[in-house]
Amino acid sequence: MAKRLIPLAAMEAILKNAGAARVGDDAKGQLKNILETIAEDVATNAVKIAKHAGRKTVKASDIKIASKY
């Protein structure tokens, strides 16, 4: 079973906020997988940025910079 970092209910809420009347389980799962992949990439880059700055703590500014890669 895959690790569940982001709840499927959150994916449904995002899709409904975007205007979907109904959301299939496969759509929730696919959005979850994509967002977790993107989040992991941003987090990895943010850690590298913090280390490069000589810090152990990842700051919001690191996340913001990392999200632009």
PDB file of N, CA, C and O in Angstrom:
ATOM      1  N   MET A   1       0.844  -1.193   0.000  1.00  0.00           N
ATOM      2  CA  MET A   1       0.000   0.000   0.000  1.00  0.00           C
ATOM      3  C   MET A   1       0.883   1.248   0.000  1.00  0.00           C
ATOM      4  O   MET A   1       1.879   1.313   0.706  1.00  0.00           O
ATOM      5  N   ALA A   2       0.520   2.217  -0.775  1.00  0.00           N
ATOM      6  CA  ALA A   2       1.293   3.446  -0.885  1.00  0.00           C
ATOM      7  C   ALA A   2       1.134   4.299   0.368  1.00  0.00           C
ATOM      8  O   ALA A   2       0.094   4.265   1.029  1.00  0.00           O
ATOM      9  N   LYS A   3       2.189   5.051   0.686  1.00  0.00           N
ATOM     10  CA  LYS A   3       2.103   5.935   1.841  1.00  0.00           C
ATOM     11  C   LYS A   3       1.092   7.042   1.569  1.00  0.00           C
ATOM     12  O   LYS A   3       0.976   7.530   0.457  1.00  0.00           O
ATOM     13  N   ARG A   4       0.353   7.405   2.593  1.00  0.00           N
ATOM     14  CA  ARG A   4      -0.699   8.409   2.438  1.00  0.00           C
ATOM     15  C   ARG A   4      -0.309   9.662   3.192  1.00  0.00           C
ATOM     16  O   ARG A   4      -0.517   9.755   4.391  1.00  0.00           O
ATOM     17  N   LEU A   5       0.303  10.595   2.495  1.00  0.00           N
ATOM     18  CA  LEU A   5       0.711  11.836   3.125  1.00  0.00           C
ATOM     19  C   LEU A   5      -0.385  12.891   3.041  1.00  0.00           C
ATOM     20  O   LEU A   5      -0.581  13.661   3.971  1.00  0.00           O
ATOM     21  N   ILE A   6      -1.069  12.917   1.926  1.00  0.00           N
ATOM     22  CA  ILE A   6      -2.153  13.876   1.720  1.00  0.00           C
ATOM     23  C   ILE A   6      -3.454  13.079   1.640  1.00  0.00           C
ATOM     24  O   ILE A   6      -3.572  12.161   0.834  1.00  0.00           O
ATOM     25  N   PRO A   7      -4.439  13.419   2.459  1.00  0.00           N
ATOM     26  CA  PRO A   7      -5.690  12.665   2.436  1.00  0.00           C
ATOM     27  C   PRO A   7      -6.457  12.836   1.116  1.00  0.00           C
ATOM     28  O   PRO A   7      -6.456  13.916   0.513  1.00  0.00           O
ATOM     29  N   LEU A   8      -7.117  11.768   0.707  1.00  0.00           N
ATOM     30  CA  LEU A   8      -7.920  11.822  -0.523  1.00  0.00           C
ATOM     31  C   LEU A   8      -9.069  12.815  -0.398  1.00  0.00           C
ATOM     32  O   LEU A   8      -9.471  13.428  -1.394  1.00  0.00           O
ATOM     33  N   ALA A   9      -9.569  13.001   0.811  1.00  0.00           N
ATOM     34  CA  ALA A   9     -10.656  13.968   1.014  1.00  0.00           C
ATOM     35  C   ALA A   9     -10.199  15.384   0.641  1.00  0.00           C
ATOM     36  O   ALA A   9     -10.976  16.172   0.101  1.00  0.00           O
ATOM     37  N   ALA A  10      -8.940  15.681   0.904  1.00  0.00           N
ATOM     38  CA  ALA A  10      -8.410  16.993   0.529  1.00  0.00           C
ATOM     39  C   ALA A  10      -8.367  17.150  -0.986  1.00  0.00           C
ATOM     40  O   ALA A  10      -8.626  18.231  -1.518  1.00  0.00           O
ATOM     41  N   MET A  11      -8.061  16.049  -1.679  1.00  0.00           N
ATOM     42  CA  MET A  11      -8.019  16.102  -3.151  1.00  0.00           C
ATOM     43  C   MET A  11      -9.415  16.361  -3.698  1.00  0.00           C
ATOM     44  O   MET A  11      -9.583  17.139  -4.638  1.00  0.00           O
ATOM     45  N   GLU A  12     -10.400  15.714  -3.107  1.00  0.00           N
ATOM     46  CA  GLU A  12     -11.779  15.939  -3.539  1.00  0.00           C
ATOM     47  C   GLU A  12     -12.188  17.388  -3.300  1.00  0.00           C
ATOM     48  O   GLU A  12     -12.813  18.016  -4.162  1.00  0.00           O
ATOM     49  N   ALA A  13     -11.813  17.926  -2.158  1.00  0.00           N
ATOM     50  CA  ALA A  13     -12.147  19.319  -1.855  1.00  0.00           C
ATOM     51  C   ALA A  13     -11.497  20.271  -2.855  1.00  0.00           C
ATOM     52  O   ALA A  13     -12.133  21.227  -3.313  1.00  0.00           O
ATOM     53  N   ILE A  14     -10.257  20.025  -3.204  1.00  0.00           N
ATOM     54  CA  ILE A  14      -9.556  20.870  -4.187  1.00  0.00           C
ATOM     55  C   ILE A  14     -10.269  20.813  -5.535  1.00  0.00           C
ATOM     56  O   ILE A  14     -10.514  21.847  -6.169  1.00  0.00           O
ATOM     57  N   LEU A  15     -10.616  19.622  -5.974  1.00  0.00           N
ATOM     58  CA  LEU A  15     -11.288  19.473  -7.268  1.00  0.00           C
ATOM     59  C   LEU A  15     -12.678  20.107  -7.257  1.00  0.00           C
ATOM     60  O   LEU A  15     -13.086  20.740  -8.241  1.00  0.00           O
ATOM     61  N   LYS A  16     -13.383  19.970  -6.147  1.00  0.00           N
ATOM     62  CA  LYS A  16     -14.716  20.590  -6.066  1.00  0.00           C
ATOM     63  C   LYS A  16     -14.604  22.110  -6.013  1.00  0.00           C
ATOM     64  O   LYS A  16     -15.420  22.810  -6.612  1.00  0.00           O
ATOM     65  N   ASN A  17     -13.584  22.615  -5.318  1.00  0.00           N
ATOM     66  CA  ASN A  17     -13.364  24.070  -5.300  1.00  0.00           C
ATOM     67  C   ASN A  17     -13.024  24.589  -6.688  1.00  0.00           C
ATOM     68  O   ASN A  17     -13.274  25.753  -7.001  1.00  0.00           O
ATOM     69  N   ALA A  18     -12.463  23.718  -7.521  1.00  0.00           N
ATOM     70  CA  ALA A  18     -12.128  24.094  -8.895  1.00  0.00           C
ATOM     71  C   ALA A  18     -13.344  24.018  -9.817  1.00  0.00           C
ATOM     72  O   ALA A  18     -13.261  24.383 -10.985  1.00  0.00           O
ATOM     73  N   GLY A  19     -14.465  23.504  -9.284  1.00  0.00           N
ATOM     74  CA  GLY A  19     -15.692  23.497 -10.066  1.00  0.00           C
ATOM     75  C   GLY A  19     -16.246  22.138 -10.436  1.00  0.00           C
ATOM     76  O   GLY A  19     -17.271  22.052 -11.109  1.00  0.00           O
ATOM     77  N   ALA A  20     -15.597  21.063 -10.003  1.00  0.00           N
ATOM     78  CA  ALA A  20     -16.094  19.722 -10.331  1.00  0.00           C
ATOM     79  C   ALA A  20     -17.369  19.427  -9.539  1.00  0.00           C
ATOM     80  O   ALA A  20     -17.423  19.663  -8.339  1.00  0.00           O
ATOM     81  N   ALA A  21     -18.384  18.920 -10.229  1.00  0.00           N
ATOM     82  CA  ALA A  21     -19.619  18.527  -9.551  1.00  0.00           C
ATOM     83  C   ALA A  21     -19.440  17.183  -8.855  1.00  0.00           C
ATOM     84  O   ALA A  21     -19.917  16.989  -7.736  1.00  0.00           O
ATOM     85  N   ARG A  22     -18.742  16.279  -9.534  1.00  0.00           N
ATOM     86  CA  ARG A  22     -18.463  14.951  -8.969  1.00  0.00           C
ATOM     87  C   ARG A  22     -16.996  14.634  -9.237  1.00  0.00           C
ATOM     88  O   ARG A  22     -16.430  15.087 -10.220  1.00  0.00           O
ATOM     89  N   VAL A  23     -16.434  13.812  -8.349  1.00  0.00           N
ATOM     90  CA  VAL A  23     -15.012  13.480  -8.470  1.00  0.00           C
ATOM     91  C   VAL A  23     -14.845  11.974  -8.321  1.00  0.00           C
ATOM     92  O   VAL A  23     -15.268  11.393  -7.324  1.00  0.00           O
ATOM     93  N   GLY A  24     -14.224  11.357  -9.308  1.00  0.00           N
ATOM     94  CA  GLY A  24     -13.970   9.926  -9.252  1.00  0.00           C
ATOM     95  C   GLY A  24     -12.795   9.608  -8.337  1.00  0.00           C
ATOM     96  O   GLY A  24     -11.887  10.425  -8.159  1.00  0.00           O
ATOM     97  N   ASP A  25     -12.816   8.410  -7.762  1.00  0.00           N
ATOM     98  CA  ASP A  25     -11.726   7.983  -6.883  1.00  0.00           C
ATOM     99  C   ASP A  25     -10.389   7.991  -7.618  1.00  0.00           C
ATOM    100  O   ASP A  25      -9.361   8.340  -7.037  1.00  0.00           O
ATOM    101  N   ASP A  26     -10.411   7.623  -8.893  1.00  0.00           N
ATOM    102  CA  ASP A  26      -9.168   7.605  -9.666  1.00  0.00           C
ATOM    103  C   ASP A  26      -8.612   9.007  -9.846  1.00  0.00           C
ATOM    104  O   ASP A  26      -7.392   9.211  -9.806  1.00  0.00           O
ATOM    105  N   ALA A  27      -9.476   9.995  -9.997  1.00  0.00           N
ATOM    106  CA  ALA A  27      -9.030  11.385 -10.142  1.00  0.00           C
ATOM    107  C   ALA A  27      -8.412  11.882  -8.844  1.00  0.00           C
ATOM    108  O   ALA A  27      -7.370  12.554  -8.860  1.00  0.00           O
ATOM    109  N   LYS A  28      -9.023  11.546  -7.718  1.00  0.00           N
ATOM    110  CA  LYS A  28      -8.468  11.938  -6.417  1.00  0.00           C
ATOM    111  C   LYS A  28      -7.086  11.321  -6.220  1.00  0.00           C
ATOM    112  O   LYS A  28      -6.146  11.998  -5.791  1.00  0.00           O
ATOM    113  N   GLY A  29      -6.968  10.059  -6.554  1.00  0.00           N
ATOM    114  CA  GLY A  29      -5.699   9.360  -6.394  1.00  0.00           C
ATOM    115  C   GLY A  29      -4.611   9.913  -7.297  1.00  0.00           C
ATOM    116  O   GLY A  29      -3.457  10.068  -6.886  1.00  0.00           O
ATOM    117  N   GLN A  30      -4.978  10.219  -8.529  1.00  0.00           N
ATOM    118  CA  GLN A  30      -4.004  10.754  -9.479  1.00  0.00           C
ATOM    119  C   GLN A  30      -3.522  12.133  -9.053  1.00  0.00           C
ATOM    120  O   GLN A  30      -2.321  12.420  -9.102  1.00  0.00           O
ATOM    121  N   LEU A  31      -4.441  12.998  -8.624  1.00  0.00           N
ATOM    122  CA  LEU A  31      -4.064  14.335  -8.159  1.00  0.00           C
ATOM    123  C   LEU A  31      -3.158  14.224  -6.935  1.00  0.00           C
ATOM    124  O   LEU A  31      -2.152  14.922  -6.832  1.00  0.00           O
ATOM    125  N   LYS A  32      -3.488  13.323  -6.037  1.00  0.00           N
ATOM    126  CA  LYS A  32      -2.686  13.086  -4.835  1.00  0.00           C
ATOM    127  C   LYS A  32      -1.268  12.690  -5.212  1.00  0.00           C
ATOM    128  O   LYS A  32      -0.297  13.251  -4.691  1.00  0.00           O
ATOM    129  N   ASN A  33      -1.118  11.745  -6.128  1.00  0.00           N
ATOM    130  CA  ASN A  33       0.205  11.286  -6.549  1.00  0.00           C
ATOM    131  C   ASN A  33       1.026  12.415  -7.161  1.00  0.00           C
ATOM    132  O   ASN A  33       2.212  12.569  -6.863  1.00  0.00           O
ATOM    133  N   ILE A  34       0.397  13.197  -8.005  1.00  0.00           N
ATOM    134  CA  ILE A  34       1.103  14.296  -8.665  1.00  0.00           C
ATOM    135  C   ILE A  34       1.522  15.360  -7.663  1.00  0.00           C
ATOM    136  O   ILE A  34       2.671  15.818  -7.662  1.00  0.00           O
ATOM    137  N   LEU A  35       0.612  15.741  -6.780  1.00  0.00           N
ATOM    138  CA  LEU A  35       0.936  16.783  -5.802  1.00  0.00           C
ATOM    139  C   LEU A  35       2.001  16.331  -4.820  1.00  0.00           C
ATOM    140  O   LEU A  35       2.874  17.122  -4.434  1.00  0.00           O
ATOM    141  N   GLU A  36       1.967  15.050  -4.421  1.00  0.00           N
ATOM    142  CA  GLU A  36       2.993  14.546  -3.516  1.00  0.00           C
ATOM    143  C   GLU A  36       4.363  14.524  -4.194  1.00  0.00           C
ATOM    144  O   GLU A  36       5.378  14.819  -3.557  1.00  0.00           O
ATOM    145  N   THR A  37       4.398  14.205  -5.473  1.00  0.00           N
ATOM    146  CA  THR A  37       5.658  14.208  -6.210  1.00  0.00           C
ATOM    147  C   THR A  37       6.219  15.623  -6.289  1.00  0.00           C
ATOM    148  O   THR A  37       7.414  15.853  -6.045  1.00  0.00           O
ATOM    149  N   ILE A  38       5.364  16.567  -6.610  1.00  0.00           N
ATOM    150  CA  ILE A  38       5.797  17.968  -6.690  1.00  0.00           C
ATOM    151  C   ILE A  38       6.266  18.448  -5.319  1.00  0.00           C
ATOM    152  O   ILE A  38       7.320  19.088  -5.202  1.00  0.00           O
ATOM    153  N   ALA A  39       5.515  18.129  -4.276  1.00  0.00           N
ATOM    154  CA  ALA A  39       5.871  18.552  -2.922  1.00  0.00           C
ATOM    155  C   ALA A  39       7.211  17.962  -2.488  1.00  0.00           C
ATOM    156  O   ALA A  39       8.025  18.648  -1.854  1.00  0.00           O
ATOM    157  N   GLU A  40       7.448  16.719  -2.838  1.00  0.00           N
ATOM    158  CA  GLU A  40       8.715  16.081  -2.484  1.00  0.00           C
ATOM    159  C   GLU A  40       9.887  16.750  -3.205  1.00  0.00           C
ATOM    160  O   GLU A  40      10.945  16.973  -2.602  1.00  0.00           O
ATOM    161  N   ASP A  41       9.698  17.103  -4.456  1.00  0.00           N
ATOM    162  CA  ASP A  41      10.743  17.804  -5.213  1.00  0.00           C
ATOM    163  C   ASP A  41      11.037  19.175  -4.603  1.00  0.00           C
ATOM    164  O   ASP A  41      12.198  19.565  -4.439  1.00  0.00           O
ATOM    165  N   VAL A  42       9.995  19.908  -4.258  1.00  0.00           N
ATOM    166  CA  VAL A  42      10.167  21.235  -3.652  1.00  0.00           C
ATOM    167  C   VAL A  42      10.862  21.092  -2.298  1.00  0.00           C
ATOM    168  O   VAL A  42      11.793  21.847  -1.987  1.00  0.00           O
ATOM    169  N   ALA A  43      10.448  20.129  -1.503  1.00  0.00           N
ATOM    170  CA  ALA A  43      11.057  19.921  -0.191  1.00  0.00           C
ATOM    171  C   ALA A  43      12.535  19.567  -0.310  1.00  0.00           C
ATOM    172  O   ALA A  43      13.375  20.092   0.433  1.00  0.00           O
ATOM    173  N   THR A  44      12.869  18.702  -1.250  1.00  0.00           N
ATOM    174  CA  THR A  44      14.265  18.309  -1.465  1.00  0.00           C
ATOM    175  C   THR A  44      15.115  19.520  -1.838  1.00  0.00           C
ATOM    176  O   THR A  44      16.208  19.723  -1.291  1.00  0.00           O
ATOM    177  N   ASN A  45      14.609  20.339  -2.738  1.00  0.00           N
ATOM    178  CA  ASN A  45      15.344  21.546  -3.136  1.00  0.00           C
ATOM    179  C   ASN A  45      15.440  22.547  -1.991  1.00  0.00           C
ATOM    180  O   ASN A  45      16.469  23.208  -1.824  1.00  0.00           O
ATOM    181  N   ALA A  46      14.392  22.653  -1.177  1.00  0.00           N
ATOM    182  CA  ALA A  46      14.410  23.575  -0.037  1.00  0.00           C
ATOM    183  C   ALA A  46      15.455  23.151   0.991  1.00  0.00           C
ATOM    184  O   ALA A  46      16.156  24.000   1.564  1.00  0.00           O
ATOM    185  N   VAL A  47      15.590  21.861   1.217  1.00  0.00           N
ATOM    186  CA  VAL A  47      16.610  21.357   2.137  1.00  0.00           C
ATOM    187  C   VAL A  47      18.001  21.692   1.612  1.00  0.00           C
ATOM    188  O   VAL A  47      18.880  22.129   2.364  1.00  0.00           O
ATOM    189  N   LYS A  48      18.212  21.510   0.314  1.00  0.00           N
ATOM    190  CA  LYS A  48      19.502  21.847  -0.292  1.00  0.00           C
ATOM    191  C   LYS A  48      19.812  23.338  -0.131  1.00  0.00           C
ATOM    192  O   LYS A  48      20.951  23.722   0.159  1.00  0.00           O
ATOM    193  N   ILE A  49      18.808  24.174  -0.308  1.00  0.00           N
ATOM    194  CA  ILE A  49      18.979  25.623  -0.169  1.00  0.00           C
ATOM    195  C   ILE A  49      19.353  25.977   1.269  1.00  0.00           C
ATOM    196  O   ILE A  49      20.264  26.775   1.509  1.00  0.00           O
ATOM    197  N   ALA A  50      18.652  25.376   2.232  1.00  0.00           N
ATOM    198  CA  ALA A  50      18.946  25.636   3.649  1.00  0.00           C
ATOM    199  C   ALA A  50      20.368  25.181   3.989  1.00  0.00           C
ATOM    200  O   ALA A  50      21.111  25.907   4.667  1.00  0.00           O
ATOM    201  N   LYS A  51      20.756  24.007   3.523  1.00  0.00           N
ATOM    202  CA  LYS A  51      22.116  23.509   3.783  1.00  0.00           C
ATOM    203  C   LYS A  51      23.153  24.422   3.153  1.00  0.00           C
ATOM    204  O   LYS A  51      24.192  24.705   3.751  1.00  0.00           O
ATOM    205  N   HIS A  52      22.879  24.882   1.943  1.00  0.00           N
ATOM    206  CA  HIS A  52      23.808  25.784   1.257  1.00  0.00           C
ATOM    207  C   HIS A  52      23.985  27.081   2.055  1.00  0.00           C
ATOM    208  O   HIS A  52      25.069  27.669   2.062  1.00  0.00           O
ATOM    209  N   ALA A  53      22.937  27.511   2.728  1.00  0.00           N
ATOM    210  CA  ALA A  53      22.984  28.724   3.550  1.00  0.00           C
ATOM    211  C   ALA A  53      23.586  28.447   4.929  1.00  0.00           C
ATOM    212  O   ALA A  53      23.663  29.346   5.760  1.00  0.00           O
ATOM    213  N   GLY A  54      23.963  27.194   5.174  1.00  0.00           N
ATOM    214  CA  GLY A  54      24.571  26.844   6.449  1.00  0.00           C
ATOM    215  C   GLY A  54      23.580  26.635   7.574  1.00  0.00           C
ATOM    216  O   GLY A  54      23.925  26.749   8.749  1.00  0.00           O
ATOM    217  N   ARG A  55      22.354  26.334   7.228  1.00  0.00           N
ATOM    218  CA  ARG A  55      21.300  26.122   8.221  1.00  0.00           C
ATOM    219  C   ARG A  55      20.806  24.694   8.199  1.00  0.00           C
ATOM    220  O   ARG A  55      20.843  24.039   7.165  1.00  0.00           O
ATOM    221  N   LYS A  56      20.297  24.251   9.362  1.00  0.00           N
ATOM    222  CA  LYS A  56      19.618  22.957   9.450  1.00  0.00           C
ATOM    223  C   LYS A  56      18.108  23.147   9.325  1.00  0.00           C
ATOM    224  O   LYS A  56      17.389  22.219   9.001  1.00  0.00           O
ATOM    225  N   THR A  57      17.656  24.354   9.607  1.00  0.00           N
ATOM    226  CA  THR A  57      16.228  24.662   9.586  1.00  0.00           C
ATOM    227  C   THR A  57      15.802  25.145   8.209  1.00  0.00           C
ATOM    228  O   THR A  57      16.422  26.065   7.650  1.00  0.00           O
ATOM    229  N   VAL A  58      14.763  24.533   7.684  1.00  0.00           N
ATOM    230  CA  VAL A  58      14.188  24.973   6.415  1.00  0.00           C
ATOM    231  C   VAL A  58      13.186  26.079   6.721  1.00  0.00           C
ATOM    232  O   VAL A  58      12.302  25.916   7.557  1.00  0.00           O
ATOM    233  N   LYS A  59      13.346  27.200   6.050  1.00  0.00           N
ATOM    234  CA  LYS A  59      12.475  28.354   6.262  1.00  0.00           C
ATOM    235  C   LYS A  59      11.478  28.482   5.109  1.00  0.00           C
ATOM    236  O   LYS A  59      11.672  27.904   4.032  1.00  0.00           O
ATOM    237  N   ALA A  60      10.462  29.272   5.346  1.00  0.00           N
ATOM    238  CA  ALA A  60       9.452  29.517   4.311  1.00  0.00           C
ATOM    239  C   ALA A  60      10.095  30.095   3.055  1.00  0.00           C
ATOM    240  O   ALA A  60       9.696  29.766   1.936  1.00  0.00           O
ATOM    241  N   SER A  61      11.097  30.927   3.234  1.00  0.00           N
ATOM    242  CA  SER A  61      11.765  31.528   2.071  1.00  0.00           C
ATOM    243  C   SER A  61      12.478  30.460   1.235  1.00  0.00           C
ATOM    244  O   SER A  61      12.555  30.587   0.013  1.00  0.00           O
ATOM    245  N   ASP A  62      12.979  29.393   1.890  1.00  0.00           N
ATOM    246  CA  ASP A  62      13.597  28.294   1.152  1.00  0.00           C
ATOM    247  C   ASP A  62      12.559  27.589   0.281  1.00  0.00           C
ATOM    248  O   ASP A  62      12.827  27.244  -0.868  1.00  0.00           O
ATOM    249  N   ILE A  63      11.388  27.372   0.848  1.00  0.00           N
ATOM    250  CA  ILE A  63      10.297  26.740   0.113  1.00  0.00           C
ATOM    251  C   ILE A  63       9.900  27.596  -1.082  1.00  0.00           C
ATOM    252  O   ILE A  63       9.716  27.092  -2.202  1.00  0.00           O
ATOM    253  N   LYS A  64       9.801  28.893  -0.850  1.00  0.00           N
ATOM    254  CA  LYS A  64       9.401  29.804  -1.924  1.00  0.00           C
ATOM    255  C   LYS A  64      10.409  29.776  -3.063  1.00  0.00           C
ATOM    256  O   LYS A  64      10.037  29.693  -4.236  1.00  0.00           O
ATOM    257  N   ILE A  65      11.687  29.801  -2.727  1.00  0.00           N
ATOM    258  CA  ILE A  65      12.727  29.756  -3.755  1.00  0.00           C
ATOM    259  C   ILE A  65      12.712  28.408  -4.461  1.00  0.00           C
ATOM    260  O   ILE A  65      12.781  28.328  -5.690  1.00  0.00           O
ATOM    261  N   ALA A  66      12.605  27.334  -3.687  1.00  0.00           N
ATOM    262  CA  ALA A  66      12.626  25.981  -4.252  1.00  0.00           C
ATOM    263  C   ALA A  66      11.454  25.741  -5.187  1.00  0.00           C
ATOM    264  O   ALA A  66      11.568  24.988  -6.145  1.00  0.00           O
ATOM    265  N   SER A  67      10.340  26.373  -4.935  1.00  0.00           N
ATOM    266  CA  SER A  67       9.152  26.164  -5.765  1.00  0.00           C
ATOM    267  C   SER A  67       9.298  26.776  -7.155  1.00  0.00           C
ATOM    268  O   SER A  67       8.528  26.453  -8.049  1.00  0.00           O
ATOM    269  N   LYS A  68      10.299  27.613  -7.332  1.00  0.00           N
ATOM    270  CA  LYS A  68      10.501  28.259  -8.625  1.00  0.00           C
ATOM    271  C   LYS A  68      11.372  27.442  -9.563  1.00  0.00           C
ATOM    272  O   LYS A  68      11.526  27.792 -10.716  1.00  0.00           O
ATOM    273  N   TYR A  69      11.952  26.341  -9.073  1.00  0.00           N
ATOM    274  CA  TYR A  69      12.819  25.485  -9.913  1.00  0.00           C
ATOM    275  C   TYR A  69      12.006  24.646 -10.833  1.00  0.00           C
ATOM    276  O   TYR A  69      11.048  24.084 -10.574  1.00  0.00           O
TER     277      TYR A  69
END
